[in-house]
Short mmCIF file of C-alpha atoms and ligand atoms in Angstrom, two decimals:
data_model
loop_
_atom_site.label_atom_id
_atom_site.label_comp_id
_atom_site.label_asym_id
_atom_site.label_seq_id
_atom_site.Cartn_x
_atom_site.Cartn_y
_atom_site.Cartn_z
CA MET A 134 108.76 90.02 122.70
CA ALA A 135 108.02 87.85 119.66
CA GLU A 136 109.30 88.60 116.16
CA GLN A 137 106.57 90.40 114.22
CA ASP A 138 106.52 87.71 111.53
CA SER A 139 105.88 84.87 114.03
CA LEU A 140 102.73 86.64 115.12
CA ASP A 141 99.29 86.08 113.61
CA ALA A 142 97.52 88.71 111.56
CA ALA A 143 95.25 89.37 114.51
CA GLN A 144 98.30 90.25 116.59
CA GLN A 145 99.74 92.88 114.27
CA PRO A 146 99.69 96.50 115.48
CA ALA A 147 96.29 98.17 115.13
CA ALA A 148 94.50 94.88 114.41
CA THR A 149 91.10 94.86 116.13
CA GLY A 150 89.68 91.41 115.45
CA ASP A 151 89.97 87.97 117.02
CA MET A 152 92.33 85.18 116.02
CA GLU A 153 91.41 84.26 112.45
CA PRO A 154 89.52 81.00 111.89
CA GLU A 155 92.43 79.38 110.00
CA ALA A 156 94.89 80.23 112.78
CA PHE A 157 92.36 78.94 115.31
CA ARG A 158 92.05 75.72 113.32
CA ARG A 159 95.85 75.26 113.25
CA TYR A 160 96.35 75.86 116.98
CA GLY A 161 93.17 73.96 117.76
CA HIS A 162 94.57 70.86 116.09
CA GLN A 163 97.81 71.29 118.02
CA VAL A 164 95.91 71.63 121.28
CA VAL A 165 93.74 68.59 120.61
CA ASP A 166 96.86 66.59 119.68
CA TRP A 167 98.42 67.74 122.94
CA MET A 168 95.31 66.68 124.86
CA ALA A 169 95.23 63.23 123.24
CA ASP A 170 98.92 62.71 124.09
CA TYR A 171 98.40 64.01 127.59
CA LEU A 172 95.46 61.72 128.29
CA GLY A 173 97.35 58.78 126.80
CA GLN A 174 100.32 59.26 129.09
CA VAL A 175 98.78 60.93 132.13
CA GLY A 176 99.68 57.93 134.29
CA SER A 177 103.38 58.55 133.68
CA TYR A 178 103.48 61.94 135.46
CA PRO A 179 103.98 62.17 139.21
CA VAL A 180 100.37 62.45 140.38
CA LEU A 181 101.05 65.04 143.05
CA ALA A 182 102.83 68.12 141.70
CA GLN A 183 106.45 67.96 142.74
CA THR A 184 107.05 71.72 142.66
CA ALA A 185 108.07 73.88 145.59
CA PRO A 186 105.89 76.75 146.76
CA GLY A 187 106.47 79.83 144.58
CA ASP A 188 108.13 77.96 141.68
CA LEU A 189 105.57 79.09 139.12
CA ARG A 190 105.31 82.60 140.49
CA ARG A 191 109.05 83.02 140.15
CA ALA A 192 109.10 81.56 136.64
CA LEU A 193 106.53 84.02 135.31
CA PRO A 194 107.17 87.71 134.71
CA ALA A 195 105.85 89.98 137.42
CA GLN A 196 104.51 92.37 134.77
CA PRO A 197 101.69 91.66 132.33
CA PRO A 198 102.43 91.20 128.62
CA ILE A 199 102.18 94.58 126.89
CA GLU A 200 102.99 93.37 123.38
CA PRO A 201 101.45 90.25 121.79
CA GLU A 202 103.31 86.98 122.22
CA ALA A 203 103.51 84.23 119.64
CA MET A 204 101.09 81.38 120.21
CA GLU A 205 103.98 78.90 119.87
CA THR A 206 105.62 80.52 122.90
CA ILE A 207 102.41 80.43 124.90
CA LEU A 208 101.78 76.77 124.03
CA ALA A 209 105.36 75.82 124.83
CA ASP A 210 104.94 77.37 128.28
CA ILE A 211 102.09 75.00 129.01
CA ASP A 212 104.62 72.16 128.94
CA ARG A 213 107.52 74.13 130.39
CA LEU A 214 105.82 76.00 133.21
CA ILE A 215 102.29 74.85 133.83
CA LEU A 216 102.50 71.08 133.58
CA PRO A 217 105.14 70.68 136.33
CA GLY A 218 102.79 72.43 138.74
CA ILE A 219 99.79 70.26 137.91
CA THR A 220 98.46 67.64 140.30
CA HIS A 221 97.03 65.13 137.87
CA TRP A 222 93.44 64.50 138.89
CA ASN A 223 93.10 62.65 135.57
CA SER A 224 95.77 60.12 136.54
CA PRO A 225 94.84 56.49 137.24
CA GLY A 226 96.96 56.87 140.39
CA PHE A 227 94.87 59.73 141.80
CA MET A 228 93.06 58.21 144.78
CA ALA A 229 93.01 61.13 147.21
CA TYR A 230 89.86 62.98 148.37
CA PHE A 231 87.39 61.60 145.80
CA GLY A 232 88.83 60.47 142.48
CA ILE A 233 87.36 62.33 139.49
CA THR A 234 87.70 62.19 135.71
CA ALA A 235 87.60 64.45 132.70
CA SER A 236 86.54 61.78 130.19
CA GLY A 237 87.05 62.20 126.45
CA PRO A 238 83.40 63.05 125.68
CA GLY A 239 83.30 65.39 128.66
CA ILE A 240 86.39 67.29 127.48
CA LEU A 241 84.94 67.57 123.98
CA GLY A 242 81.75 68.85 125.56
CA GLU A 243 83.77 71.52 127.38
CA MET A 244 85.24 72.57 124.05
CA PHE A 245 81.77 73.14 122.61
CA ILE A 246 80.73 74.94 125.78
CA SER A 247 83.51 77.48 125.51
CA ALA A 248 83.15 77.87 121.73
CA LEU A 249 79.41 78.53 122.02
CA ASN A 250 80.01 80.63 125.14
CA VAL A 251 76.33 81.11 125.91
CA ASN A 252 75.05 82.50 129.16
CA ALA A 253 71.94 80.52 130.04
CA MET A 254 70.60 82.99 132.58
CA LEU A 255 67.22 83.33 130.81
CA TRP A 256 65.46 80.81 128.62
CA ARG A 257 65.76 83.17 125.66
CA THR A 258 69.47 83.83 126.19
CA SER A 259 69.91 80.30 124.89
CA PRO A 260 66.82 78.10 124.74
CA ALA A 261 68.93 75.05 123.89
CA ALA A 262 71.01 75.46 127.05
CA THR A 263 67.98 75.72 129.33
CA GLU A 264 66.06 72.93 127.64
CA LEU A 265 69.02 70.60 127.35
CA GLU A 266 69.61 71.08 131.07
CA GLN A 267 66.01 70.09 131.75
CA VAL A 268 66.11 67.09 129.42
CA THR A 269 69.52 65.86 130.62
CA LEU A 270 68.52 66.10 134.27
CA GLU A 271 65.27 64.29 133.51
CA TRP A 272 67.33 61.49 131.92
CA LEU A 273 69.65 61.44 134.93
CA ARG A 274 66.63 61.26 137.25
CA GLN A 275 65.49 58.17 135.39
CA MET A 276 68.98 56.65 135.46
CA LEU A 277 69.14 57.17 139.24
CA GLY A 278 65.72 55.58 139.71
CA LEU A 279 64.24 58.63 141.41
CA PRO A 280 60.49 59.24 141.07
CA GLU A 281 59.14 62.20 139.14
CA PRO A 282 58.36 65.00 139.27
CA LEU A 283 61.77 66.35 140.16
CA PHE A 284 63.06 69.69 138.98
CA GLY A 285 66.78 69.97 138.38
CA VAL A 286 69.37 72.64 137.72
CA ILE A 287 73.12 72.38 137.36
CA ASN A 288 75.34 74.43 139.67
CA ASP A 289 79.10 74.77 139.72
CA THR A 290 79.49 72.88 142.99
CA ALA A 291 77.66 71.03 145.71
CA SER A 292 78.77 73.85 148.01
CA SER A 293 76.55 76.25 146.06
CA GLY A 294 73.77 73.66 146.01
CA VAL A 295 73.61 73.14 149.77
CA LEU A 296 73.52 76.90 150.23
CA HIS A 297 70.56 77.06 147.86
CA ALA A 298 68.86 74.16 149.65
CA LEU A 299 69.17 75.80 153.05
CA ALA A 300 68.09 79.18 151.68
CA ALA A 301 64.98 77.44 150.33
CA ALA A 302 64.44 75.72 153.68
CA ARG A 303 64.62 79.13 155.34
CA GLU A 304 62.23 80.54 152.75
CA ALA A 305 59.80 77.74 153.62
CA LEU A 306 59.42 79.44 157.01
CA ALA A 307 57.15 81.81 155.15
CA ASP A 308 55.69 83.58 158.20
CA LEU A 309 59.07 84.93 159.18
CA HIS A 310 59.60 86.86 155.90
CA ILE A 311 63.36 86.42 156.27
CA ARG A 312 64.07 87.10 152.61
CA GLN A 313 62.49 90.52 153.04
CA LYS A 314 63.39 91.46 156.58
CA GLY A 315 66.50 89.44 157.39
CA ILE A 316 67.20 87.89 160.77
CA SER A 317 69.17 90.41 162.75
CA GLY A 318 67.54 92.86 165.13
CA ARG A 319 64.24 90.96 165.12
CA PRO A 320 63.39 89.63 168.58
CA GLU A 321 60.30 87.92 167.16
CA VAL A 322 62.50 85.55 165.10
CA PRO A 323 63.63 82.51 167.10
CA ARG A 324 67.17 81.24 166.59
CA LEU A 325 67.20 78.90 163.59
CA ARG A 326 68.76 75.50 163.73
CA TYR A 327 69.56 72.81 161.18
CA TYR A 328 71.12 69.41 161.61
CA ALA A 329 73.70 67.21 159.93
CA SER A 330 75.89 64.36 161.03
CA GLN A 331 79.26 65.12 162.53
CA ASP A 332 80.73 63.69 159.32
CA ALA A 333 78.81 65.99 156.94
CA HIS A 334 80.89 68.01 154.50
CA SER A 335 82.22 71.43 155.55
CA SER A 336 80.09 73.07 152.85
CA VAL A 337 77.10 72.34 155.10
CA ASP A 338 78.69 74.46 157.85
CA LYS A 339 79.65 77.18 155.39
CA ALA A 340 76.09 77.52 154.12
CA GLY A 341 74.96 78.38 157.66
CA ILE A 342 77.70 80.98 157.93
CA VAL A 343 76.59 82.64 154.70
CA LEU A 344 72.89 82.51 155.55
CA GLY A 345 73.37 84.29 158.85
CA VAL A 346 72.27 81.22 160.79
CA GLY A 347 75.78 80.96 162.17
CA GLN A 348 77.91 77.99 163.07
CA GLU A 349 75.92 77.59 166.27
CA GLY A 350 72.86 77.21 164.09
CA LEU A 351 74.19 73.88 162.85
CA ARG A 352 73.88 71.07 165.37
CA LYS A 353 76.10 68.13 164.56
CA ILE A 354 74.55 64.77 165.31
CA PRO A 355 76.81 61.93 166.46
CA THR A 356 77.24 58.91 164.21
CA ASP A 357 76.94 55.21 164.94
CA ALA A 358 79.74 52.64 164.72
CA GLU A 359 79.52 52.75 160.92
CA TYR A 360 79.74 56.57 160.70
CA ARG A 361 76.03 57.01 159.89
CA MET A 362 73.94 59.71 161.49
CA ASP A 363 72.20 58.35 164.58
CA ALA A 364 68.55 59.09 163.80
CA THR A 365 67.43 58.57 167.40
CA LEU A 366 69.89 61.21 168.57
CA LEU A 367 68.70 63.49 165.76
CA GLU A 368 65.14 63.38 167.03
CA LEU A 369 66.24 63.91 170.63
CA ALA A 370 68.31 66.91 169.55
CA ILE A 371 65.34 68.42 167.72
CA GLN A 372 63.09 67.94 170.75
CA GLU A 373 65.68 69.40 173.08
CA ASP A 374 66.17 72.42 170.81
CA ILE A 375 62.45 73.08 170.48
CA ALA A 376 62.14 72.98 174.28
CA ALA A 377 65.02 75.46 174.51
CA GLY A 378 63.39 77.91 172.09
CA TRP A 379 65.27 77.12 168.86
CA LEU A 380 63.39 76.85 165.59
CA PRO A 381 64.56 73.73 163.71
CA PHE A 382 64.16 74.16 159.96
CA ALA A 383 66.25 71.61 158.02
CA VAL A 384 68.25 68.40 158.12
CA VAL A 385 71.11 67.54 155.78
CA ALA A 386 71.63 63.80 155.31
CA THR A 387 74.61 62.44 153.41
CA VAL A 388 74.83 59.52 151.01
CA GLY A 389 78.57 58.96 150.80
CA THR A 390 80.28 61.05 153.48
CA THR A 391 83.63 62.57 152.68
CA SER A 392 85.67 60.66 155.25
CA THR A 393 84.28 57.14 154.93
CA ALA A 394 81.54 57.25 152.25
CA SER A 395 79.00 56.17 154.86
CA ILE A 396 75.28 56.41 154.13
CA ASP A 397 73.01 58.16 156.60
CA PRO A 398 69.68 56.40 157.30
CA VAL A 399 67.66 58.63 154.97
CA PRO A 400 64.28 56.83 155.41
CA GLN A 401 64.34 57.33 159.20
CA ILE A 402 65.59 60.89 158.80
CA ALA A 403 62.78 61.56 156.30
CA ASP A 404 60.25 60.29 158.90
CA ILE A 405 61.65 62.73 161.43
CA CYS A 406 61.63 65.61 158.96
CA GLU A 407 57.99 64.89 158.18
CA ARG A 408 57.09 64.71 161.86
CA TYR A 409 58.65 68.09 162.64
CA GLY A 410 58.01 69.82 159.32
CA LEU A 411 61.69 70.20 158.41
CA TRP A 412 63.26 70.53 154.95
CA LEU A 413 65.25 67.42 154.08
CA HIS A 414 68.31 67.97 151.92
CA VAL A 415 70.36 64.96 150.84
CA ASP A 416 74.00 65.44 149.94
CA ALA A 417 74.67 62.55 147.55
CA SER A 418 77.45 64.50 145.84
CA TYR A 419 79.77 61.52 145.75
CA GLY A 420 77.64 58.44 146.42
CA GLY A 421 74.60 59.35 144.32
CA SER A 422 76.27 58.55 141.00
CA ALA A 423 76.49 54.87 141.97
CA ALA A 424 72.70 54.64 141.56
CA VAL A 425 73.10 54.65 137.77
CA ASP A 426 73.70 50.95 138.44
CA PRO A 427 70.19 49.61 139.08
CA HIS A 428 71.64 47.16 141.64
CA MET A 429 72.90 50.12 143.66
CA GLN A 430 69.69 52.13 143.71
CA TRP A 431 69.04 51.04 147.29
CA ILE A 432 71.58 53.71 148.35
CA LEU A 433 69.00 56.39 147.50
CA ALA A 434 66.23 54.77 149.54
CA GLY A 435 64.25 57.55 151.19
CA CYS A 436 65.61 60.20 148.83
CA GLU A 437 62.29 60.22 147.00
CA ARG A 438 61.02 62.04 150.10
CA ALA A 439 63.82 64.61 150.16
CA ASP A 440 62.96 68.22 149.41
CA SER A 441 66.31 68.62 147.66
CA LEU A 442 69.16 66.37 146.63
CA ILE A 443 72.58 66.86 145.10
CA VAL A 444 74.54 64.49 142.87
CA ASN A 445 77.87 65.62 141.42
CA PRO A 446 78.59 64.21 137.95
CA HIS A 447 81.95 65.97 138.33
CA LYS A 448 82.79 63.53 141.09
CA TRP A 449 81.94 60.01 139.93
CA LEU A 450 80.16 60.37 136.61
CA PHE A 451 83.22 61.11 134.49
CA THR A 452 82.21 64.70 133.71
CA PRO A 453 84.86 67.43 133.93
CA ILE A 454 84.60 69.76 136.87
CA ASP A 455 82.30 71.78 137.27
CA CYS A 456 78.94 70.00 137.16
CA SER A 457 76.83 69.58 140.28
CA VAL A 458 73.19 68.57 139.88
CA PHE A 459 70.64 70.04 142.27
CA TYR A 460 67.22 68.39 142.32
CA THR A 461 64.19 69.60 144.19
CA ARG A 462 60.60 68.55 144.62
CA LYS A 463 59.79 72.14 145.58
CA PRO A 464 61.09 74.37 142.81
CA ALA A 465 58.54 77.03 143.64
CA ILE A 466 60.12 77.51 147.07
CA VAL A 467 63.66 77.61 145.67
CA LYS A 468 62.43 80.18 143.19
CA ALA A 469 60.71 82.16 145.92
CA ALA A 470 64.05 82.28 147.73
CA PHE A 471 66.05 83.49 144.74
CA SER A 472 63.98 85.03 141.99
CA LEU A 473 64.73 88.72 141.65
CA VAL A 474 64.11 90.18 138.22
CA PRO A 475 65.31 93.72 137.58
CA GLU A 476 63.85 95.51 134.58
CA TYR A 477 66.84 94.80 132.37
CA LEU A 478 66.30 91.03 132.78
CA ARG A 479 62.57 90.99 132.13
CA SER A 480 61.54 88.80 129.25
CA ASP A 481 58.30 87.71 127.72
CA ARG A 482 58.59 84.18 129.09
CA LEU A 483 55.93 82.42 127.04
CA SER A 484 56.83 83.84 123.70
CA GLU A 485 55.18 82.29 120.68
CA ALA A 486 58.42 80.57 119.81
CA SER A 487 58.70 78.83 123.16
CA ALA A 488 55.05 77.84 123.29
CA THR A 489 55.37 75.99 120.01
CA ALA A 490 58.94 74.74 120.55
CA THR A 491 59.44 71.04 120.01
CA LEU A 492 60.52 69.42 123.25
CA PRO A 493 61.23 65.70 123.58
CA ASP A 494 58.27 63.57 124.60
CA GLY A 495 57.27 64.12 128.17
CA THR A 496 59.53 67.09 128.82
CA ARG A 497 56.80 69.68 128.46
CA GLU A 498 54.53 67.64 130.71
CA HIS A 499 57.35 67.16 133.18
CA LEU A 500 57.99 70.89 133.38
CA ARG A 501 54.27 71.54 133.70
CA GLN A 502 54.05 69.18 136.65
CA VAL A 503 56.94 70.64 138.59
CA GLU A 504 56.50 74.27 137.78
CA GLY A 505 52.88 74.76 137.03
CA LEU A 506 51.50 76.14 133.80
CA GLY A 507 53.35 78.96 132.18
CA ASP A 508 56.77 77.97 133.45
CA GLU A 509 57.80 75.47 130.85
CA THR A 510 60.55 77.84 129.79
CA PRO A 511 62.18 78.42 133.17
CA ASN A 512 64.73 81.17 133.54
CA LEU A 513 67.36 79.23 135.43
CA MET A 514 68.81 82.35 137.04
CA ASP A 515 65.73 82.14 139.29
CA TYR A 516 67.00 79.03 141.10
CA GLY A 517 70.17 80.21 142.77
CA VAL A 518 72.59 83.01 143.51
CA ALA A 519 74.34 83.13 140.14
CA LEU A 520 72.92 85.10 137.26
CA GLY A 521 75.37 83.94 134.60
CA ARG A 522 75.27 80.20 133.92
CA ARG A 523 77.63 78.08 131.85
CA PHE A 524 76.13 75.57 129.41
CA ARG A 525 77.19 72.71 131.69
CA ALA A 526 74.44 70.37 130.53
CA LEU A 527 76.21 69.93 127.22
CA LYS A 528 79.18 68.05 128.64
CA LEU A 529 76.97 65.89 130.87
CA TRP A 530 74.70 65.15 127.90
CA MET A 531 77.71 64.07 125.83
CA VAL A 532 79.06 61.88 128.64
CA MET A 533 75.66 60.25 129.19
CA ARG A 534 75.15 59.58 125.49
CA TYR A 535 78.67 58.37 124.83
CA PHE A 536 78.75 55.79 127.63
CA GLY A 537 75.04 55.16 128.08
CA GLN A 538 73.64 54.11 131.46
CA GLU A 539 75.08 50.62 131.04
CA GLY A 540 78.56 51.94 130.28
CA LEU A 541 78.51 54.29 133.25
CA ALA A 542 77.24 51.54 135.55
CA THR A 543 79.90 49.10 134.32
CA ARG A 544 82.66 51.55 135.21
CA ILE A 545 81.22 52.31 138.63
CA ARG A 546 80.80 48.58 139.32
CA GLU A 547 84.43 48.05 138.34
CA HIS A 548 85.57 50.70 140.84
CA GLN A 549 83.58 48.97 143.52
CA ARG A 550 85.10 45.63 142.57
CA LEU A 551 88.60 47.11 142.85
CA ALA A 552 87.74 48.57 146.26
CA GLN A 553 86.51 45.16 147.41
CA LEU A 554 89.84 43.62 146.34
CA LEU A 555 91.61 46.09 148.59
CA VAL A 556 89.17 45.34 151.39
CA GLN A 557 89.96 41.63 151.09
CA TRP A 558 93.73 42.21 151.09
CA ILE A 559 93.60 44.56 154.06
CA ASP A 560 91.32 42.28 156.05
CA ALA A 561 93.52 39.27 155.37
CA ASP A 562 96.73 41.02 156.47
CA PRO A 563 97.43 40.95 160.20
CA ASP A 564 99.60 44.09 159.93
CA PHE A 565 96.81 46.24 158.52
CA GLU A 566 93.47 47.30 159.90
CA ARG A 567 90.37 48.52 158.08
CA LEU A 568 88.74 51.38 159.94
CA ALA A 569 85.34 51.70 158.23
CA PRO A 570 82.94 49.78 156.00
CA ALA A 571 83.40 50.44 152.28
CA PRO A 572 79.92 50.74 150.77
CA PHE A 573 81.23 52.43 147.59
CA SER A 574 84.80 52.55 146.29
CA THR A 575 86.52 54.38 149.15
CA VAL A 576 88.56 52.28 151.55
CA CYS A 577 89.71 53.55 154.97
CA PHE A 578 92.51 51.71 156.71
CA ARG A 579 95.81 52.00 158.51
CA ALA A 580 98.94 50.00 159.01
CA HIS A 581 98.80 48.41 162.45
CA PRO A 582 101.75 46.09 162.81
CA ARG A 583 101.42 43.32 165.34
CA GLY A 584 102.70 44.42 168.75
CA LEU A 585 102.56 48.17 168.02
CA ASP A 586 99.59 49.65 169.85
CA ASP A 587 100.76 53.08 170.87
CA GLU A 588 98.41 55.53 169.13
CA THR A 589 101.03 58.26 168.70
CA ALA A 590 103.46 55.81 167.12
CA LEU A 591 100.71 54.44 164.86
CA GLU A 592 99.84 57.95 163.71
CA LYS A 593 103.48 58.69 162.89
CA LEU A 594 103.88 55.40 161.07
CA ASN A 595 100.81 55.94 158.91
CA GLU A 596 101.62 59.56 158.20
CA HIS A 597 105.06 58.48 157.11
CA LEU A 598 103.64 55.64 155.01
CA MET A 599 101.29 57.97 153.17
CA GLU A 600 103.97 60.62 152.64
CA ASN A 601 106.27 58.01 151.15
CA ILE A 602 103.61 56.77 148.75
CA ASN A 603 102.82 60.32 147.68
CA LYS A 604 106.49 61.24 147.27
CA ALA A 605 107.10 58.21 145.08
CA GLY A 606 104.76 59.85 142.57
CA ARG A 607 102.77 57.03 141.05
CA PHE A 608 99.88 57.38 143.51
CA PHE A 609 98.31 60.17 145.51
CA LEU A 610 96.38 59.30 148.68
CA SER A 611 94.86 61.49 151.37
CA HIS A 612 93.86 60.89 154.96
CA THR A 613 91.21 61.54 157.56
CA LYS A 614 90.81 60.88 161.26
CA LEU A 615 88.29 58.33 162.49
CA HIS A 616 87.61 58.23 166.24
CA GLY A 617 90.92 60.02 166.65
CA LYS A 618 92.83 57.47 164.56
CA TYR A 619 94.93 58.64 161.64
CA THR A 620 93.31 56.90 158.66
CA ILE A 621 94.55 56.51 155.10
CA ARG A 622 91.84 56.72 152.44
CA ILE A 623 92.02 55.09 149.02
CA ALA A 624 89.26 56.59 146.88
CA ILE A 625 88.90 54.87 143.54
CA GLY A 626 86.94 56.92 141.04
CA ASN A 627 89.10 57.68 138.02
CA ILE A 628 88.01 56.06 134.80
CA ARG A 629 91.59 55.08 133.96
CA THR A 630 92.33 53.19 137.20
CA THR A 631 92.82 49.47 136.57
CA GLU A 632 93.24 46.35 138.66
CA GLN A 633 96.98 46.51 137.95
CA ASP A 634 97.12 49.99 139.51
CA ILE A 635 95.43 48.70 142.64
CA ARG A 636 97.73 45.68 142.84
CA ASP A 637 100.79 47.93 142.43
CA LEU A 638 99.51 50.34 145.06
CA TRP A 639 98.94 47.57 147.58
CA GLN A 640 102.42 46.23 146.85
CA GLN A 641 103.91 49.70 147.44
CA ILE A 642 102.00 50.06 150.70
CA LYS A 643 103.27 46.70 151.91
CA ASP A 644 106.83 47.41 150.81
C1 PLP B 102 79.98 64.62 150.59
C2 PLP B 102 80.45 65.88 149.94
N1 PLP B 102 79.61 66.92 149.85
C3 PLP B 102 79.97 68.07 149.27
C4 PLP B 102 81.23 68.23 148.75
C5 PLP B 102 81.59 69.54 148.11
O1 PLP B 102 81.61 69.39 146.76
P1 PLP B 102 81.90 70.60 145.77
O2 PLP B 102 83.37 70.61 145.56
O3 PLP B 102 81.12 70.27 144.54
O4 PLP B 102 81.42 71.84 146.43
C6 PLP B 102 82.15 67.19 148.83
C7 PLP B 102 83.51 67.33 148.27
O5 PLP B 102 84.28 66.42 148.22
C8 PLP B 102 81.75 65.99 149.44
O6 PLP B 102 82.60 64.96 149.58
#
């Protein structure tokens, strides 16, 4: 227990208030100093936490603190106990899964978000949060080169977003009244089926589990030699399912798959969806951000025809996790799937204040187009499962303003340039083999020394190679399997990664 005199006034016995503003200011400065130091030296920590399972559990008391503890002690424990157990996603050497970044403006945005602590469930529970979300997502739509009107909301994750998309797709089967009556015990409801490539993210499968469509309700479509959904096989699968009594209702296409960052042929898939009346959802969680570079906007070809689309600024747009943007051309259907307003959440939506509120040019018209009259002050709780909503738009808004479209595009182009360097080195080395195209900044490859062709031995070798890199601490890589081959992935996406990092990594791999 701390000495009484090292405690703040707010921690003295019988005190009932919060930390006083002056104490907050003092600790706040310490914390910001800590953050600046941390970000400045994040590359010097082992990227992958080097702790053993249970280390932190054992270091912390099993009982909760009964008496107040001095803030100095708490802050010191961040360094002493927490930091050793951190895997540094902010490190320039983090190239596993998909690299992400909490950028300076994004972190400062998070600080405002928690200080303001608004819950943007209704327009009136913080008009600025709802309207900034609308304005920011309208800006992002323009940056990505997507046509209007497009209605957007920010969710925590793409996993929530795909669930919302498929719930809306199910709602679009209006005659079945599934929202009201459910699916089970209704012989008149055919078995529902949706489609995604065999390389689609596991969140696509999970959404079907949650929606009661079941894992059998998702039919995985084989990919071509470049890991893209085979659109011909998609159409054959739909026809076969219809003949067998299934009711197809949606297709999920991916722009930037998790294993190889491949791009499904969205224009052909959109044709098929139109032919069979299916909801088209595009998961551009990772790849979509690249379209802020006008030269990369081709990656979203066909997405203007999607019913819904996800782009995750918390993946490759330098915004701290969590920030996943969900766009839809059919907000009324998403709302029909989710809007449920108990008495205690009723609000006079078009209050005088909102009707006369000053919105940036075009925003009011934009909202009018997508929502219809009377819904220019949307209650964002109506567009998903969650009632409570963080003010996530604020951090994205700060990131977008701080870097500007050109700054964001320059960084994304640089990551792609670094990936192309790796591609060149791998392709030029007879002891390495690239296992997939690299349309973005993710490179899939393996060591394949001349004369060693036994697949089991190659798997062991590459597993060992990756483990050694990860143990050495400067870099963190992850793997996948492509056509049964153990594949190392290098996913460049952190704002701090430089050409020198990539050169050093390649040297380590070769050594
Ligand atoms: C293509 C793709 N979709 C969806 C997701 C899930 O993203 P989230 O963590 O936002 O749910 C991922 C995660 O890496 C992904 O790679």
